[in-house]
Structure formats: structure tokens, C-alpha cells
Coordinates of C-alpha atoms in Angstrom, one line a residue:
M15 CA 48.1 -104.2 21.4
N16 CA 46.6 -101.3 23.4
Q17 CA 47.6 -98.5 22.0
Q18 CA 46.5 -95.8 23.9
L19 CA 48.5 -97.1 26.6
L20 CA 51.3 -97.7 24.9
A21 CA 51.4 -94.0 24.0
K22 CA 50.7 -93.2 28.2
T23 CA 54.1 -95.4 28.5
F24 CA 56.3 -93.3 26.2
V25 CA 54.9 -90.3 27.8
E26 CA 56.4 -91.6 31.2
L27 CA 59.5 -93.4 30.3
A28 CA 59.9 -89.6 28.6
D29 CA 59.0 -87.9 31.5
N30 CA 61.5 -89.4 33.6
L31 CA 64.1 -88.1 31.2
V32 CA 65.9 -85.9 34.0
A33 CA 68.8 -85.4 36.2
D34 CA 67.3 -87.3 39.3
F35 CA 64.4 -89.8 39.4
D36 CA 63.5 -92.8 41.1
L37 CA 65.1 -95.8 39.3
I38 CA 63.8 -98.6 41.2
D39 CA 60.3 -97.0 40.3
F40 CA 61.2 -96.5 37.0
L41 CA 62.8 -100.4 35.8
R42 CA 59.1 -101.8 37.6
L43 CA 57.1 -99.1 35.8
L44 CA 59.2 -100.6 32.2
T45 CA 58.4 -104.3 33.3
D46 CA 54.7 -103.9 34.9
R47 CA 54.3 -102.2 30.9
C48 CA 55.9 -104.7 29.1
V49 CA 53.6 -107.4 30.5
G50 CA 50.7 -105.3 30.0
L51 CA 52.0 -104.3 26.4
L52 CA 53.2 -107.4 24.9
G53 CA 51.7 -110.8 26.0
A54 CA 54.7 -111.2 28.3
S55 CA 53.5 -113.6 31.2
A56 CA 56.5 -111.6 33.5
A57 CA 59.7 -109.2 33.1
G58 CA 62.5 -108.4 34.9
V59 CA 65.6 -106.3 34.1
L60 CA 69.2 -106.7 35.3
L61 CA 72.0 -103.8 35.3
A62 CA 75.5 -104.5 35.2
D63 CA 77.1 -102.4 38.5
R64 CA 80.4 -100.3 38.5
D65 CA 82.0 -104.0 38.4
G66 CA 80.2 -104.8 35.2
E67 CA 78.4 -107.6 37.1
L68 CA 74.6 -108.0 36.5
R69 CA 72.8 -107.5 39.3
V70 CA 68.9 -107.9 39.8
M71 CA 67.0 -104.5 39.6
A72 CA 63.3 -105.3 38.6
A73 CA 61.0 -107.1 38.4
S74 CA 57.0 -107.8 37.8
D75 CA 56.8 -110.7 40.4
E76 CA 58.3 -112.5 42.7
R77 CA 59.1 -116.1 40.5
V78 CA 61.1 -113.5 38.3
R79 CA 63.3 -111.9 40.5
L80 CA 63.9 -115.4 42.5
L81 CA 64.6 -116.5 38.6
E82 CA 67.0 -114.3 37.9
L83 CA 69.1 -114.4 41.0
F84 CA 68.9 -118.1 39.9
Q85 CA 70.4 -117.1 36.8
L86 CA 73.2 -114.9 38.2
Q87 CA 74.3 -117.7 41.0
N88 CA 74.7 -120.4 38.1
D89 CA 76.0 -118.1 35.6
E90 CA 74.1 -119.1 33.0
G91 CA 71.4 -118.3 31.1
P92 CA 69.3 -115.8 28.4
C93 CA 70.3 -112.7 29.9
L94 CA 73.9 -113.4 30.3
E95 CA 74.5 -114.4 27.0
C96 CA 72.0 -111.0 25.6
F97 CA 74.3 -109.1 27.4
R98 CA 78.0 -110.6 26.9
T99 CA 77.0 -110.6 22.9
G100 CA 74.9 -107.6 23.1
T101 CA 72.2 -108.9 21.0
P102 CA 68.7 -110.8 21.2
V103 CA 68.5 -114.1 22.5
T104 CA 65.4 -116.1 22.1
A105 CA 64.7 -119.4 23.1
T106 CA 60.4 -120.5 22.3
D107 CA 61.1 -123.9 24.3
L108 CA 62.4 -124.0 27.3
S109 CA 62.2 -127.7 27.3
L110 CA 64.2 -128.0 24.9
E111 CA 67.2 -125.8 25.9
T112 CA 68.6 -128.1 28.6
V113 CA 71.8 -128.7 26.7
R114 CA 72.5 -124.5 26.3
W115 CA 71.3 -123.8 29.9
P116 CA 71.3 -126.7 31.5
R117 CA 70.4 -125.6 35.3
F118 CA 68.3 -122.2 34.2
A119 CA 66.6 -123.9 31.8
V120 CA 65.2 -126.7 34.5
A121 CA 64.6 -123.9 36.7
A122 CA 62.7 -121.7 35.0
G123 CA 60.1 -124.7 34.4
R124 CA 59.3 -125.1 37.9
S125 CA 59.0 -121.2 38.2
G126 CA 56.2 -121.9 35.2
F127 CA 57.9 -120.5 32.2
G128 CA 57.6 -122.4 28.9
A129 CA 59.4 -119.7 26.6
V130 CA 61.7 -116.5 26.7
Q131 CA 63.0 -113.5 24.7
T132 CA 66.1 -111.5 25.7
L133 CA 66.9 -108.2 24.8
P134 CA 69.9 -105.8 25.6
M135 CA 70.0 -102.1 26.8
R136 CA 72.4 -100.9 24.7
L137 CA 72.8 -97.2 23.3
R138 CA 75.7 -97.7 20.4
D139 CA 78.5 -100.0 21.2
E140 CA 77.3 -100.0 25.7
V141 CA 75.6 -102.7 26.7
V142 CA 74.1 -101.4 30.5
G143 CA 72.0 -104.4 31.6
A144 CA 69.3 -106.4 29.2
L145 CA 65.2 -106.8 29.5
N146 CA 63.6 -110.7 30.0
L147 CA 60.6 -111.2 28.9
F148 CA 58.6 -114.4 29.6
R149 CA 56.2 -116.5 28.6
T150 CA 54.2 -119.5 30.6
A151 CA 53.2 -121.5 27.5
P152 CA 56.0 -122.4 25.3
G153 CA 55.7 -120.3 21.7
P154 CA 57.1 -117.3 19.9
F155 CA 56.3 -113.6 20.7
D156 CA 54.1 -111.6 18.9
P157 CA 56.7 -110.4 15.9
A158 CA 55.1 -107.1 15.9
A159 CA 55.3 -106.8 19.7
M160 CA 59.2 -107.4 19.5
P161 CA 60.2 -104.0 18.1
V162 CA 57.3 -102.0 20.4
A163 CA 59.8 -104.1 23.5
Q164 CA 63.0 -103.3 21.7
A165 CA 62.3 -99.8 21.8
L166 CA 61.4 -99.6 25.7
A167 CA 64.0 -101.2 26.5
D168 CA 66.5 -98.5 24.8
V169 CA 64.2 -95.4 26.1
A170 CA 64.6 -96.5 29.3
T171 CA 68.8 -97.2 28.1
I172 CA 68.6 -93.3 26.8
S173 CA 67.3 -92.4 30.6
L174 CA 70.0 -94.1 32.4
L175 CA 73.0 -93.0 29.7
Q176 CA 71.4 -89.2 29.5
Q177 CA 74.6 -87.5 31.3
R178 CA 77.1 -87.0 27.9
S179 CA 79.7 -85.8 29.0
A180 CA 83.3 -87.2 29.8
L181 CA 82.1 -88.2 32.9
R182 CA 79.3 -90.0 31.8
S183 CA 80.4 -93.7 33.3
T184 CA 81.1 -92.2 36.3
V185 CA 77.5 -90.7 36.4
L186 CA 76.3 -93.7 35.6
N187 CA 78.3 -96.1 37.5
E188 CA 76.8 -93.4 40.4
Q189 CA 73.7 -93.9 39.7
L190 CA 73.1 -97.5 39.5
Q191 CA 75.2 -97.9 42.8
T192 CA 72.7 -95.9 44.3
A193 CA 70.2 -97.8 43.0
L194 CA 71.6 -100.9 44.0
N195 CA 71.8 -100.1 47.9
S196 CA 68.7 -98.6 47.4
R197 CA 67.2 -102.2 46.0
V198 CA 68.7 -103.3 49.3
L199 CA 66.9 -101.4 51.7
I200 CA 63.2 -101.8 49.7
E201 CA 63.7 -106.0 49.7
Q202 CA 64.2 -105.3 53.8
A203 CA 61.0 -103.3 54.0
K204 CA 59.1 -105.2 51.8
G205 CA 60.2 -108.3 54.1
K206 CA 59.3 -106.4 57.2
L207 CA 55.7 -105.3 55.7
A208 CA 55.1 -108.7 54.5
E209 CA 55.7 -110.2 58.1
R210 CA 53.4 -107.2 59.5
Q211 CA 50.5 -107.2 57.6
G212 CA 50.7 -111.2 56.8
V213 CA 50.3 -111.0 52.9
D214 CA 53.1 -111.8 49.9
M215 CA 55.8 -110.0 48.9
E216 CA 54.7 -109.1 46.0
R217 CA 51.5 -107.4 47.8
A218 CA 54.2 -105.7 50.2
F219 CA 55.7 -104.5 47.3
T220 CA 53.2 -102.6 46.0
T221 CA 51.9 -101.3 49.6
L222 CA 55.1 -99.3 49.5
R223 CA 55.4 -97.9 45.8
G224 CA 51.5 -97.0 46.3
Y225 CA 52.5 -95.0 49.4
A226 CA 55.3 -93.4 47.9
R227 CA 54.3 -92.3 44.4
A228 CA 50.4 -91.1 47.0
H229 CA 53.3 -89.2 49.3
N230 CA 55.1 -88.2 46.2
R231 CA 58.2 -89.8 48.0
R232 CA 61.1 -91.9 46.6
L233 CA 60.2 -94.9 46.8
S234 CA 64.0 -96.3 48.9
D235 CA 63.2 -93.2 51.7
V236 CA 59.9 -94.8 52.3
A237 CA 61.4 -97.9 52.9
R238 CA 64.2 -96.8 54.7
A239 CA 61.8 -94.6 56.9
F240 CA 59.8 -97.9 57.6
I241 CA 62.8 -99.9 58.3
D242 CA 64.7 -97.3 61.1
E243 CA 60.9 -96.8 62.2
S244 CA 62.0 -93.1 61.6
E245 CA 59.3 -91.6 61.3
P246 CA 55.2 -92.1 61.5
L247 CA 54.2 -93.1 57.9
P248 CA 50.2 -92.8 58.5
G249 CA 48.2 -95.3 56.4
L250 CA 51.2 -98.0 55.4
V251 CA 50.6 -99.9 58.0
N252 CA 47.3 -100.8 60.6

């Protein structure tokens, strides 16, 4: 494991422990670093909205995003099980899980994934979501990496639950709802930019995210401006 990248990741996650941060970008950082550090082929994060329903909030690539959506639409899969029980869920060979998750196991195989490890995002008894790690090949994840994965999930959870007051739940719900609304804008902007530039959705997201960071702006604000064409965004499109 790259110890320098690990240390940098914890510093970056800690830097987001402020009252106002870009939740979508924060969670995408979490999934990207899980892939870079933990030997995972891909990663995704699902969080509960104000009604307690899980929503896809971040994914390291488009395959995972679509698979996570499939999981929610079919009410079946490791993330849902992890969220409901508050405990890690492991499947080292998804081809053998057709009884446990008949639709999800088949869909995961078609998407090119052979194993999954899901970790709860929780603080004490409050579970706010789950972190999914996928491998393309069947087999166990590195046992030494799993405590690190849980630590990353825990730091992200603390960031979400930073408002330690009687109104904490209300604050969290409002923050998550805002992030959900932002996610819709970002998906629309991805589609528009992908069509305009002739690139795939993942490349479009990387371009939007890079522009927002380079100009010190929130990703959702850049997405809204691009969709509405309410202001020039020099350098974003040719």
C-alpha cells in the first residue's frame, strides 16, 4: 500500500471537516482513493436521503454507477444488506451468490465484477450509507486493507455528521438533499458535455471536476452554469 498516498488521503478527508464543503466531490475523492489504495477495481458510495432511502452519490466509474442503480431499483444486493444490518458484507465470488442476490449477482458479472466488499458508513448506532468495493476477479480482498477501508469510511461519516447538536439529523438531511439535487445537475451536465465533446460520461465528469477545482468553484455551480449557459466558462468547451 502506498503509505504517502494513504497519509495524503486522510489529510484531504480531514481538510473537508468544515461547515460547508462540496459533498459530491468529497465522496468522489473517497471512491477514487479506495481504488488507488486498496486494490479495488472500482468503488461506489450510497447514502440515505431524508426518507431513509439509499441513493447513489459517487462512483469511481460509470459501470459501478449503473450497477449501484440496478441494485437499488431491484431492492437487492450487498449495499442494501450492509445498510440494513450495519455490518460489513463480503462476497468473494459473485457467481456463487445467485441464491442470495439472484438479479444483482448476474448483473455484476455482466458488468465485469467478480467480488465485492461492502462497509457500513456509520457512527455508533447511526448508519448513513455504505461504501462498496469491487474486484474484477473473484477472490478475497487484502485482509490488511480492510481496516484501512473502514477507517476511510469512518472519516467520511464523521464529515457528514460533523454537526453535533440537537439539530444534527436535520442538518444532515438538508445537506444530503442538497447533494442529491446537485447530483441531478451534475448528471445532466455530464450528458451535455459528453455529447458536445464526443467523449464518454466518465471523461465528461473528469473535465467538469477539473474545471471546478482549477477555478476554485463548487462542482454543482459549474454544472448549473454549463446547463443554463448563464455565464461563459472559458476552457471548459472548445
